[in-house]
PDB file of C-alpha atoms in Angstrom:
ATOM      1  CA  UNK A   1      70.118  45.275 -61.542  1.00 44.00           C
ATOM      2  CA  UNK A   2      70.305  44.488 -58.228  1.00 43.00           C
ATOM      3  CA  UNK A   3      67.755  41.622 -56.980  1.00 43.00           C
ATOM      4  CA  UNK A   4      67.548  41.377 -52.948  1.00 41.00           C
ATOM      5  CA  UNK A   5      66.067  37.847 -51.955  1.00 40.00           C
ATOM      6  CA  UNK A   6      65.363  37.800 -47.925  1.00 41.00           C
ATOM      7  CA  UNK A   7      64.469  33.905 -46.958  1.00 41.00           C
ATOM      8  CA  UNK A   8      62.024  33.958 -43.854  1.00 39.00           C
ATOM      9  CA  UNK A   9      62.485  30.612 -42.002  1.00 40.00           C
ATOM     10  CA  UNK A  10      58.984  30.101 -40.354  1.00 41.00           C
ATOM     11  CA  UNK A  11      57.699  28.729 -36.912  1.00 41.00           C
ATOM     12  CA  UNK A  12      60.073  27.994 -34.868  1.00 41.00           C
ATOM     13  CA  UNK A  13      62.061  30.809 -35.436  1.00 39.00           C
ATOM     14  CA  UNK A  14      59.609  33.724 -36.425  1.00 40.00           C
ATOM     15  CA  UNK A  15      61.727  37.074 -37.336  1.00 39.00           C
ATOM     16  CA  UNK A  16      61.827  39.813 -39.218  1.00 40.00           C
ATOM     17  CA  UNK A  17      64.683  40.367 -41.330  1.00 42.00           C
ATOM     18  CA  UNK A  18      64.394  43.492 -43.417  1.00 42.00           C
ATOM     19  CA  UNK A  19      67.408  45.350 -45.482  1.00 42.00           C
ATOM     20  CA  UNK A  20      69.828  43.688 -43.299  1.00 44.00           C
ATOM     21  CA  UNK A  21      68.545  45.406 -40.208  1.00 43.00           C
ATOM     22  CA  UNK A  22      67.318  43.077 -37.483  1.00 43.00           C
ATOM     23  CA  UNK A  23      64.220  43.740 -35.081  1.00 44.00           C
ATOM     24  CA  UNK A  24      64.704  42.478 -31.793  1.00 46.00           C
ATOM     25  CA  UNK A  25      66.961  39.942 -31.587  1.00 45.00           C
ATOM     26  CA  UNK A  26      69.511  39.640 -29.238  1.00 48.00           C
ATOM     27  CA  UNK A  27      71.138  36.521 -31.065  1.00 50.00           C
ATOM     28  CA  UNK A  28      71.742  36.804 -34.909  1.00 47.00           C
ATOM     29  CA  UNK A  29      73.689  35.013 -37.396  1.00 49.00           C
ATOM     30  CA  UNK A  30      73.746  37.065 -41.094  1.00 46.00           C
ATOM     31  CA  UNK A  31      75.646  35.160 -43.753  1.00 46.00           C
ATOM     32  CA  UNK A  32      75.693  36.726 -46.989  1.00 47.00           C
ATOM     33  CA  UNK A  33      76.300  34.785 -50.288  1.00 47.00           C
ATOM     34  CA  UNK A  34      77.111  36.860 -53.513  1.00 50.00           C
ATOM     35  CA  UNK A  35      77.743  35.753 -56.670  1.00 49.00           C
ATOM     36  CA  UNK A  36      78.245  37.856 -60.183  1.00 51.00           C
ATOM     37  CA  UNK A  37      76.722  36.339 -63.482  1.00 52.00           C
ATOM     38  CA  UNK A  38      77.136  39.048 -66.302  1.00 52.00           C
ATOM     39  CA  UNK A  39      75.973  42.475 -65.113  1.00 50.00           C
ATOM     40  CA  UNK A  40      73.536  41.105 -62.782  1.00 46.00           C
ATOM     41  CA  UNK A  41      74.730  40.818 -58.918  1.00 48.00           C
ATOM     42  CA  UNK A  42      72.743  38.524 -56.683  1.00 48.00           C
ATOM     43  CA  UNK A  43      73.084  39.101 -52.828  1.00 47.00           C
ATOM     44  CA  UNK A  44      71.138  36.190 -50.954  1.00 47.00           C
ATOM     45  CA  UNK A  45      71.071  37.031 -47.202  1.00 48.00           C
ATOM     46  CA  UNK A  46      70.342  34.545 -44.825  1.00 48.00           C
ATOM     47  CA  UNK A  47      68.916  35.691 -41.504  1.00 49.00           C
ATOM     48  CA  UNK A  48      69.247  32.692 -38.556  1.00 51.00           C
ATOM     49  CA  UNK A  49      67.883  33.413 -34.848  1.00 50.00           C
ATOM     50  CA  UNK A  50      68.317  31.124 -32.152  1.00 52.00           C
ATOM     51  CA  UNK A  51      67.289  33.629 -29.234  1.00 55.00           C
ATOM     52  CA  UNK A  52      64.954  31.933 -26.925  1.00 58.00           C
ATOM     53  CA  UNK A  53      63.005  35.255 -25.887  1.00 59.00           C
ATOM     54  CA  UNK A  54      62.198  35.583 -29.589  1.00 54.00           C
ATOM     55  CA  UNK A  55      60.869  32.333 -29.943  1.00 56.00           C
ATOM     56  CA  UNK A  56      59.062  33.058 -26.464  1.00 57.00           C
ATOM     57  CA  UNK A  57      57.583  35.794 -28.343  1.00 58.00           C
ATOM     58  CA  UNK A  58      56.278  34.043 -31.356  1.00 54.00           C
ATOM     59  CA  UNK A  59      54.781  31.447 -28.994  1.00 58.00           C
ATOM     60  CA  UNK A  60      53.619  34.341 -27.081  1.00 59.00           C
ATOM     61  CA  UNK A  61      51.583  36.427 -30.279  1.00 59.00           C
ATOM     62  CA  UNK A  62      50.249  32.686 -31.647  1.00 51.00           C
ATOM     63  CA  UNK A  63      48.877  32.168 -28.187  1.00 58.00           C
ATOM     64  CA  UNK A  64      47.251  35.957 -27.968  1.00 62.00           C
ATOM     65  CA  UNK A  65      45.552  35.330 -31.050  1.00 54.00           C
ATOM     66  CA  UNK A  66      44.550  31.686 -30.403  1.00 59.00           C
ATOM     67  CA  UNK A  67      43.238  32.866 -27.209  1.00 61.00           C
ATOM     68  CA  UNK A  68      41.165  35.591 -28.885  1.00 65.00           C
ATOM     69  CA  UNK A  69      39.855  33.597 -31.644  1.00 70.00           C
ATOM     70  CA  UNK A  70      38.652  31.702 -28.647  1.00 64.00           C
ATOM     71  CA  UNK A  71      37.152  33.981 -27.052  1.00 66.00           C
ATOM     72  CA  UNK A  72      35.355  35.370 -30.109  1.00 71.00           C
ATOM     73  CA  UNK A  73      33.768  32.148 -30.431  1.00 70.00           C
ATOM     74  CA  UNK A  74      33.194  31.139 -26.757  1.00 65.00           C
ATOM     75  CA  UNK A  75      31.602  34.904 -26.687  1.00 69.00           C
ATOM     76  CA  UNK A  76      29.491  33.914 -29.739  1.00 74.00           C
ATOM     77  CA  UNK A  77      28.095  30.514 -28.200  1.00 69.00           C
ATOM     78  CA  UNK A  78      27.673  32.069 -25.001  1.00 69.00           C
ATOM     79  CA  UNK A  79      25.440  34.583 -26.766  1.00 70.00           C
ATOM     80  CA  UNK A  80      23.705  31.590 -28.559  1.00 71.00           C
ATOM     81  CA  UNK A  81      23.219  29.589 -25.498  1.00 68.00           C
ATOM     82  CA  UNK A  82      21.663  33.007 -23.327  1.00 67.00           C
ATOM     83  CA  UNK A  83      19.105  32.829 -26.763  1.00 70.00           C
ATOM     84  CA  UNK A  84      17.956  29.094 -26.395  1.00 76.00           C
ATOM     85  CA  UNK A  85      17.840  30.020 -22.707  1.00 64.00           C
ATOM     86  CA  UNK A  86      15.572  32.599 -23.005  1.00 63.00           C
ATOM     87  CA  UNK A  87      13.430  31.048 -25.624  1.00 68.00           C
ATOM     88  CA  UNK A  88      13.046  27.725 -23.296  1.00 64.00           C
ATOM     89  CA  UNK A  89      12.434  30.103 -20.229  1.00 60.00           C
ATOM     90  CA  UNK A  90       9.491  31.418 -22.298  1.00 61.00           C
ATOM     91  CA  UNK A  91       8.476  28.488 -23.713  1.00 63.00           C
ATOM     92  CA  UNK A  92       8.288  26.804 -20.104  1.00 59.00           C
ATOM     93  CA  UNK A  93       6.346  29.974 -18.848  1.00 53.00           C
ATOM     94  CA  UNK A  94       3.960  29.720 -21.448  1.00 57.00           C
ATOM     95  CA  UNK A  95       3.635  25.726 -20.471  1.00 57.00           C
ATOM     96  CA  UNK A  96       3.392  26.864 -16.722  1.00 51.00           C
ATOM     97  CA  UNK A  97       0.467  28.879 -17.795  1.00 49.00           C
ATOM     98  CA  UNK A  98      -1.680  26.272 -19.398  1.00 50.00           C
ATOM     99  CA  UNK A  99      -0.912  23.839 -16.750  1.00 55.00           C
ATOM    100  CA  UNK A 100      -2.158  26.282 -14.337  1.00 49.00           C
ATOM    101  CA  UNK A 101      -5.359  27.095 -16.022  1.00 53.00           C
ATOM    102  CA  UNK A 102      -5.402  23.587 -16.795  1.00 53.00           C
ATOM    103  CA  UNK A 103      -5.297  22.467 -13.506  1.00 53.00           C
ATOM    104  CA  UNK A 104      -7.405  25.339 -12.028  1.00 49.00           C
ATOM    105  CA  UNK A 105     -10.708  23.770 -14.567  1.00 49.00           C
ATOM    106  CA  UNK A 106      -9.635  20.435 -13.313  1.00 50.00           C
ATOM    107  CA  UNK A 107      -9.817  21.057  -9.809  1.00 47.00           C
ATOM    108  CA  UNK A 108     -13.319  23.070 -10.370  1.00 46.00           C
ATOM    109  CA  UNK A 109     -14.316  19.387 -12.637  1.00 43.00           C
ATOM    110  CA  UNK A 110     -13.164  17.683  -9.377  1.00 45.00           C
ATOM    111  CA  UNK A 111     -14.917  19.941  -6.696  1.00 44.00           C
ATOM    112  CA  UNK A 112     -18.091  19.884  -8.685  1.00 48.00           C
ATOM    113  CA  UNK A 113     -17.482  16.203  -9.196  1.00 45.00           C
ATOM    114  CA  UNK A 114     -17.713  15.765  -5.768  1.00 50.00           C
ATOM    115  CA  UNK A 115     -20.374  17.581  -4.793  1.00 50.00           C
ATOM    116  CA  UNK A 116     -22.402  15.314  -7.350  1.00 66.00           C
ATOM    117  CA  UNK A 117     -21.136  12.170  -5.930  1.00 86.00           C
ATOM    118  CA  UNK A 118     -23.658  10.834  -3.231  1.00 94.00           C
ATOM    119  CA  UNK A 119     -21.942   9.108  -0.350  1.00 95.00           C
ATOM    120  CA  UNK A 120     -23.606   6.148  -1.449  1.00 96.00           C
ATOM    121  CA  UNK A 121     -21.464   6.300  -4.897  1.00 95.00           C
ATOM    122  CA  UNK A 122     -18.910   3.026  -3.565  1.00 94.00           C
ATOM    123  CA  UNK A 123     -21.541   1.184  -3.290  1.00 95.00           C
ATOM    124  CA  UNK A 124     -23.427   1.712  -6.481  1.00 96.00           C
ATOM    125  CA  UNK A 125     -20.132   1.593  -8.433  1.00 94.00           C
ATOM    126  CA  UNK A 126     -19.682  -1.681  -6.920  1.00 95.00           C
ATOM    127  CA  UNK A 127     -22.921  -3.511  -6.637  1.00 96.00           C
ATOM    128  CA  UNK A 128     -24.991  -1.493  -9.776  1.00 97.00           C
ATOM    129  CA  UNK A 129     -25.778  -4.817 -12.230  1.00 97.00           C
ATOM    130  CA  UNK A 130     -24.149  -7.417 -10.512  1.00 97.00           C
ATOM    131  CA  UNK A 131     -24.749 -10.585  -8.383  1.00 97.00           C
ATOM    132  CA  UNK A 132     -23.218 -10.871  -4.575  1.00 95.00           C
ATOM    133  CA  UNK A 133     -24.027 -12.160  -1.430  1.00 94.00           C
ATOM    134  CA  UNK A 134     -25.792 -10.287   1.104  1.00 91.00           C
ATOM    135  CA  UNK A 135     -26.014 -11.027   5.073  1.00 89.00           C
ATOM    136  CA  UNK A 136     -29.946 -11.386   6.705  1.00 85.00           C
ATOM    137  CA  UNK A 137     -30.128 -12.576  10.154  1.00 86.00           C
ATOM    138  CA  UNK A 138     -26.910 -15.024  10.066  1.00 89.00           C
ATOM    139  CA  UNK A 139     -27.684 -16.109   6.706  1.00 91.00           C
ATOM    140  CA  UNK A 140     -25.980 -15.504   3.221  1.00 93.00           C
ATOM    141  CA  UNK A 141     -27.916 -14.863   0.238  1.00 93.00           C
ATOM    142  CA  UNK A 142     -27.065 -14.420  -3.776  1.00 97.00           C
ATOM    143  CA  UNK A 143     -28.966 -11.564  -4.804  1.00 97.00           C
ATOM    144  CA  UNK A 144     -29.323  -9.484  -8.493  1.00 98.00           C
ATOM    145  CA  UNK A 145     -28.339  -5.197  -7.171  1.00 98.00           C
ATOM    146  CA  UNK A 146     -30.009  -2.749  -9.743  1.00 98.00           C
ATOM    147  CA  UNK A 147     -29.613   0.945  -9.248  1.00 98.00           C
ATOM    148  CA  UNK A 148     -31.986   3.039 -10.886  1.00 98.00           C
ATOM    149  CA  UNK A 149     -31.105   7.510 -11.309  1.00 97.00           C
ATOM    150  CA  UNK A 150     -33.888   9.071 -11.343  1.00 97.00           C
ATOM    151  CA  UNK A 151     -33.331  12.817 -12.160  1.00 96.00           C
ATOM    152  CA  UNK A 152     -34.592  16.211 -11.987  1.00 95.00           C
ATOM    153  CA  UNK A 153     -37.150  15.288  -9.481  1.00 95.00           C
ATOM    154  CA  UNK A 154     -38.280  18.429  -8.291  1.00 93.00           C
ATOM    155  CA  UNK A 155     -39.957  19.650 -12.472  1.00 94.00           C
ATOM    156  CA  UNK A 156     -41.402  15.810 -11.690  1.00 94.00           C
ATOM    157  CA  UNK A 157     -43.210  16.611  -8.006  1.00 92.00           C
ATOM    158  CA  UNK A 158     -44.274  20.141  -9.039  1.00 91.00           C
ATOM    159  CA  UNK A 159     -45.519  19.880 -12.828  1.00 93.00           C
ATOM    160  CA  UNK A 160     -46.436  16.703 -14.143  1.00 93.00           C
ATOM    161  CA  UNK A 161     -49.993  15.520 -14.181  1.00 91.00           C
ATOM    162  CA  UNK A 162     -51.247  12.717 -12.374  1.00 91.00           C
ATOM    163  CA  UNK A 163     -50.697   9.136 -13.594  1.00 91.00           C
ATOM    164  CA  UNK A 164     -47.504  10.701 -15.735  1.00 94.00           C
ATOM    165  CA  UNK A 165     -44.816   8.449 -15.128  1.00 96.00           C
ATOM    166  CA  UNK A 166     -41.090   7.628 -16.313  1.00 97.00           C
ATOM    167  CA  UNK A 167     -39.955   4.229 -17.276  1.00 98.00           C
ATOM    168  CA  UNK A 168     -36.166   3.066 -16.537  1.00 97.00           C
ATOM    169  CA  UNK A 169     -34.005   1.422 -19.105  1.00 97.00           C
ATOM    170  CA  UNK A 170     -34.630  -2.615 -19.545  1.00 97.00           C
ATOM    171  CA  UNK A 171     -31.777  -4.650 -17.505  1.00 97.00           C
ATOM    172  CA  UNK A 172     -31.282  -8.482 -17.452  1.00 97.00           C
ATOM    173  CA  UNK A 173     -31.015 -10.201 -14.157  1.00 97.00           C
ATOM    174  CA  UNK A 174     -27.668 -11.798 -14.397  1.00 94.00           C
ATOM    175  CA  UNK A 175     -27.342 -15.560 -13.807  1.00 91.00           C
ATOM    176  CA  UNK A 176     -31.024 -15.546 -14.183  1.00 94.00           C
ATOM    177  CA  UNK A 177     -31.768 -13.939 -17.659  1.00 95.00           C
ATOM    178  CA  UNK A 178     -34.921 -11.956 -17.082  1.00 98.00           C
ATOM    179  CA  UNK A 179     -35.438  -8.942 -18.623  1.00 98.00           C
ATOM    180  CA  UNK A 180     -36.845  -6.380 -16.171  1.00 98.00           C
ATOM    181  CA  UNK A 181     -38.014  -2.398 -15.858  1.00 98.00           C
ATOM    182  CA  UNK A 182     -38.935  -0.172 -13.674  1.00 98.00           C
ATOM    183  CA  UNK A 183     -41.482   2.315 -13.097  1.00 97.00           C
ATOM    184  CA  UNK A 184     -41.807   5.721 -11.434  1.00 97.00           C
ATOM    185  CA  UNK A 185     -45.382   8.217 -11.023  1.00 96.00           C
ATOM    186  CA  UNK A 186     -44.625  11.277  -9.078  1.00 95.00           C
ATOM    187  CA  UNK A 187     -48.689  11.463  -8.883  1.00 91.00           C
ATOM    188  CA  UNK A 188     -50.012   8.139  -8.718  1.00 89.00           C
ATOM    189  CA  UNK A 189     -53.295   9.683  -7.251  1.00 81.00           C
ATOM    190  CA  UNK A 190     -54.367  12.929  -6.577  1.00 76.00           C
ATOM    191  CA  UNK A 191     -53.278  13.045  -2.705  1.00 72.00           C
ATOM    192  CA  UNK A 192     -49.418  13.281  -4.181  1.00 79.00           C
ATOM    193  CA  UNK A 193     -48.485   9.549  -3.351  1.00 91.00           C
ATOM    194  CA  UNK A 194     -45.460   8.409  -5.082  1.00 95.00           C
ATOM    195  CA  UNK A 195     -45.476   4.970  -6.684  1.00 96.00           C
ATOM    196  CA  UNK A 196     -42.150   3.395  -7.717  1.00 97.00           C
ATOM    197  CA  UNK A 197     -42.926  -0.189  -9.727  1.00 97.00           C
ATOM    198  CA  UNK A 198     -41.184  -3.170 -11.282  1.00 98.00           C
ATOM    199  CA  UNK A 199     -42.691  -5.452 -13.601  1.00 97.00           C
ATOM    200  CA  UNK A 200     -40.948  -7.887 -16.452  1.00 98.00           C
ATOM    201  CA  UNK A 201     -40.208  -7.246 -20.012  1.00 97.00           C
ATOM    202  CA  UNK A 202     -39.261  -9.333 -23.091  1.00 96.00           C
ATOM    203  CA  UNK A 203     -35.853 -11.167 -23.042  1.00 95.00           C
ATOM    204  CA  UNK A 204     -34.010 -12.539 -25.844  1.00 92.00           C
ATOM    205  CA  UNK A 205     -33.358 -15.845 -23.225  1.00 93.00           C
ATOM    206  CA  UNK A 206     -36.956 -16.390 -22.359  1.00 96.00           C
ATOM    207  CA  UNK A 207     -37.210 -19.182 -24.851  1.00 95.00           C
ATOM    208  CA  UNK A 208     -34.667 -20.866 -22.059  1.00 95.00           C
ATOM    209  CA  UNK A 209     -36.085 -19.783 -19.276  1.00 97.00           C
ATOM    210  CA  UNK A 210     -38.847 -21.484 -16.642  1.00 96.00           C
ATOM    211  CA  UNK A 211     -42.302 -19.627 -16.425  1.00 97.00           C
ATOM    212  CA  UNK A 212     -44.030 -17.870 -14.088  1.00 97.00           C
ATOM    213  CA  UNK A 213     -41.118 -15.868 -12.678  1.00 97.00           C
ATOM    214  CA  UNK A 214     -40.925 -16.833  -9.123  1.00 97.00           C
ATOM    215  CA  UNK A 215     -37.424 -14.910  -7.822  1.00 97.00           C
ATOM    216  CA  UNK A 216     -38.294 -12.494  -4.534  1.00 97.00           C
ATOM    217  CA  UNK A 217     -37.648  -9.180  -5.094  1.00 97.00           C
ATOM    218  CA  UNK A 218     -37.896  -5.319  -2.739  1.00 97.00           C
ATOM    219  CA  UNK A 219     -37.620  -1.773  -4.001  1.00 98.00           C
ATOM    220  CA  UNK A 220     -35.216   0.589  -1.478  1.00 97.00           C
ATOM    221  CA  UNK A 221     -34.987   4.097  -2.004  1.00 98.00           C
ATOM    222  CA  UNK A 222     -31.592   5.361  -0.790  1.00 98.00           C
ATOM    223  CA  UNK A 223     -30.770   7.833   1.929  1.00 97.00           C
ATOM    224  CA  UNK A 224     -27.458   9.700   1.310  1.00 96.00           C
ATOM    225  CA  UNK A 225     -27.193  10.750   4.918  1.00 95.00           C
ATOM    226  CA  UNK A 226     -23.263  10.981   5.317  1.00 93.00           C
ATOM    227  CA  UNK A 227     -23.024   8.867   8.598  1.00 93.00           C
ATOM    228  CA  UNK A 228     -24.053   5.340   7.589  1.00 92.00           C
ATOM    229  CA  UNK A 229     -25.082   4.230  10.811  1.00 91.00           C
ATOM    230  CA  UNK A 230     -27.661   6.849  10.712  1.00 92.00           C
ATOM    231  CA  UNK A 231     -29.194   5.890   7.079  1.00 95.00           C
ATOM    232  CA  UNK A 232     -32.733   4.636   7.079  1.00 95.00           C
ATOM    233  CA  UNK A 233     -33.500   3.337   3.764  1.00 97.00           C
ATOM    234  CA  UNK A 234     -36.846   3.502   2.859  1.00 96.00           C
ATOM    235  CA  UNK A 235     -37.831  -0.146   1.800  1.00 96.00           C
ATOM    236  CA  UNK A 236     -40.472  -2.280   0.438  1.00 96.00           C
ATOM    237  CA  UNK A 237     -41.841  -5.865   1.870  1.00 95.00           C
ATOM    238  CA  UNK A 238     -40.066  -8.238   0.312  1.00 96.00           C
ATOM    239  CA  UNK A 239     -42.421  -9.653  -2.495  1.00 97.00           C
ATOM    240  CA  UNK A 240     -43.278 -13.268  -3.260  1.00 97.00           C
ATOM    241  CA  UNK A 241     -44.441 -13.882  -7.017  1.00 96.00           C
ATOM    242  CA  UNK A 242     -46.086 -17.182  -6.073  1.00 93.00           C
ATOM    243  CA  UNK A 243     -48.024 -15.641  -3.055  1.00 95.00           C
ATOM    244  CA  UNK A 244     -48.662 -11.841  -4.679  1.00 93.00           C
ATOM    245  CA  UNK A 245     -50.362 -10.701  -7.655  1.00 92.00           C
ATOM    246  CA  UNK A 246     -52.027 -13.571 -10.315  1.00 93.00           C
ATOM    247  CA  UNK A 247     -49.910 -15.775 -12.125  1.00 92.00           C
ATOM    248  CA  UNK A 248     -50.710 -13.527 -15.407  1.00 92.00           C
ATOM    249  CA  UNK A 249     -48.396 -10.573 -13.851  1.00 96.00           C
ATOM    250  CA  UNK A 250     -45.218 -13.617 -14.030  1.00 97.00           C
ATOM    251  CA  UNK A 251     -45.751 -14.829 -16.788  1.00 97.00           C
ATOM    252  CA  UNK A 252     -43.522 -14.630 -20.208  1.00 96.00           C
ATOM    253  CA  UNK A 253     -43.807 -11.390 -21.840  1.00 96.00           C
ATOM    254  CA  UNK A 254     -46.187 -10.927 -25.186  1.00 92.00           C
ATOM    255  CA  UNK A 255     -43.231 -12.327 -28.394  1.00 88.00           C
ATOM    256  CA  UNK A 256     -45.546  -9.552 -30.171  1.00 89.00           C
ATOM    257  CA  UNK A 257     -46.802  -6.796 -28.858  1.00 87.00           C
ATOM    258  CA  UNK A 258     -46.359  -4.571 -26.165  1.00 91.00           C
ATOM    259  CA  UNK A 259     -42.418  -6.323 -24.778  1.00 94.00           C
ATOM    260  CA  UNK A 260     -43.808  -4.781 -21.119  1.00 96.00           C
ATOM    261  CA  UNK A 261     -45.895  -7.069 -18.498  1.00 96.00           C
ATOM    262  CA  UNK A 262     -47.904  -4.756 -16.404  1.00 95.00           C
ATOM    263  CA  UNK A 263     -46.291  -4.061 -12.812  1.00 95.00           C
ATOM    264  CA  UNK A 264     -48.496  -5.706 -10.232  1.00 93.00           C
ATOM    265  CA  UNK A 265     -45.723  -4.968  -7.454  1.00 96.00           C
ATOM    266  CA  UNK A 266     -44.534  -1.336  -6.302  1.00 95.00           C
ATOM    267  CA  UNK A 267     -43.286   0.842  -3.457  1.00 96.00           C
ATOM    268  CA  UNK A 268     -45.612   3.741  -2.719  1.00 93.00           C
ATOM    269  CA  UNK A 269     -44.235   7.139  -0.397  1.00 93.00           C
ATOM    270  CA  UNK A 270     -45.682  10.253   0.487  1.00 92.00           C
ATOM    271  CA  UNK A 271     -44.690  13.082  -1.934  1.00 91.00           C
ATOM    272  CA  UNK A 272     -43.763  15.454   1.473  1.00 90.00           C
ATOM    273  CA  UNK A 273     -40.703  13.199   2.676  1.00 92.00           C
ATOM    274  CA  UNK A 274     -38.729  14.763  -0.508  1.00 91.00           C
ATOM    275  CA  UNK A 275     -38.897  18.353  -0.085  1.00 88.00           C
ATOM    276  CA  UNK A 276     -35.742  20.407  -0.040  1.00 83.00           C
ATOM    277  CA  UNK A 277     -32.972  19.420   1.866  1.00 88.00           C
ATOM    278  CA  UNK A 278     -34.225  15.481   1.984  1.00 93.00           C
ATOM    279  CA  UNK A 279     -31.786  12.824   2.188  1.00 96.00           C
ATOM    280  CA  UNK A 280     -33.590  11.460   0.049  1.00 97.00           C
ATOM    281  CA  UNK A 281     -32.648  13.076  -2.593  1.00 96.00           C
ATOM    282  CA  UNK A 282     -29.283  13.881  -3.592  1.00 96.00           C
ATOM    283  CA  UNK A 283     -28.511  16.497  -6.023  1.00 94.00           C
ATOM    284  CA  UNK A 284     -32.223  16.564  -7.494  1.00 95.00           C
ATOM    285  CA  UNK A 285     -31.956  13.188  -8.175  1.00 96.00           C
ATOM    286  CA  UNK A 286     -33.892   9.917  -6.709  1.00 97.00           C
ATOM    287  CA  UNK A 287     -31.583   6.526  -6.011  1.00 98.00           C
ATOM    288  CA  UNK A 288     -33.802   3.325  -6.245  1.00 98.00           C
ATOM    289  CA  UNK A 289     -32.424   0.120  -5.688  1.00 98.00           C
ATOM    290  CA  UNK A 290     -33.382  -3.272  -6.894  1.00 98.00           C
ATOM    291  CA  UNK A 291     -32.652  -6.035  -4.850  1.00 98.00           C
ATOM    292  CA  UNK A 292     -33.178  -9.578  -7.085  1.00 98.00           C
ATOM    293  CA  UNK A 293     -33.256 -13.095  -4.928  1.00 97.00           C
ATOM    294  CA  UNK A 294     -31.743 -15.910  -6.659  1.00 96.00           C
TER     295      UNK A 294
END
């Protein structure tokens, strides 16, 4: 029996040795060993290269198929990477889209936001409820600014009945504590005059307070013309408790009862200066401000 045993010595020296023939190699070195044990011959063949092109060759296919295992993957990611592309192209489209609507209903909220906004919005935003210091003639005063929205004026002028009329919300004269109201009547009589009234109401501070009420006090309707040198405010006397109206009108509001003193003091207009297009009237709506001496 004859047994052939070919020994392949690996990287570095990659060959092919095969029935004693050898594949391109310029360089070889064949030792053969043989040795008889009983009928059996053994003939161990040892196949040694030291050619440098061959080993340029090996280093040559390892390199071709590193490179293209390489490129499989690097074609793979590639592939991957075009996917996350697209999906974050659509994703950022979709995004763009919303944002766009988004700020197209945001700028119509802002344009019709401005359209309601009087010209006289700064200085209700900064004086509405609070006390400051006004200037008369050279002279400084502290005063109590209350703005008063009166809406929808136009169903008011043209279909309630005489003597209707619309009460404001109760406020509290700050620094002072007195609660306070005021009143509107589109039809105060039957000629169409409006009357626009303040009067006192019940306070949870009137325990502290002094009685009668003696702070001066004017009603100004607002004119929204946009040039402020050319607003004429239309404008009550300023009114004196201790010299207007009996001492009953000042006095502390009912603890039970009716919280509401009846208004003794009011400013009264002719229905005909708010017809359409009046700057005195801003969006349908009628601006009356309180002004509070302290």
């Amino acid at each position: 029996m004859l047994v052939i045993t070919i020994l392949f010595i690996t990287w570095p020296w990659f060959f092919v040795c095969l029935g004693g023939k050898i594949i391109k190699s310029p360089k070889i070195d064949i030792f053969s060993l043989n040795s008889t044990n009983n009928d059996t011959t053994e003939i161990h063949t040892i196949c040694r290269i030291t050619s440098d092109e061959l080993i340029a060759d090996a280093q040559s296919i390892v390199t071709r198929v590193s490179t293209k295992i390489l490129d499989e993957r690097f074609d793979l990611f590639e592939k991957k990477l075009n996917e996350i592309k697209d999906l974050v192209l659509q994703m950022n489209l979709q995004s763009l889209s919303v944002n766009l609507n988004d700020r197209k209903d945001k700028f119509i909220v802002k344009k019709n936001y401005e359209y309601l906004k009087t010209p006289r919005q700064f200085e209700i935003r900064k004086f509405n409820d609070t006390v400051n210091e006004i200037l008369i003639s050279n002279e400084y005063f502290k005063v109590y600014t209350y703005f008063w929205i009166i809406e929808n004026m136009k169903n008011k002028l043209s279909n309630w009945r005489t003597g209707y009329s619309q009460r404001s919300n109760t406020f509290y004269i700050k620094q002072a504590g007195y609660g306070m109201y005021m009143k509107i009547t589109p039809k105060y009589f039957p000629d169409g005059t409006i009357f626009i009234a303040v009067g006192l109401t019940k306070s949870h501070q009137d325990n502290k307070l002094s009685w009668p009420f003696i702070l001066k006090l004017r009603i100004e309707i607002l004119d929204h013309s946009p040039e402020e040198l050319l607003r004429i405010d239309r404008s009550s006397r300023l009114w004196d408790p201790l010299t207007v109206c009996p001492t009953y009108f000042w006095q502390q509001p009912a603890i039970i009862g009716h919280p509401d003193n009846l208004e003794c003091v009011g400013l009264s207009i002719p229905r005909d200066i708010l017809h359409t297009g009046s700057k005195y009237l801003w969006n349908n709506s009628l601006y009356i401000k309180l002004i509070v001496y302290l």
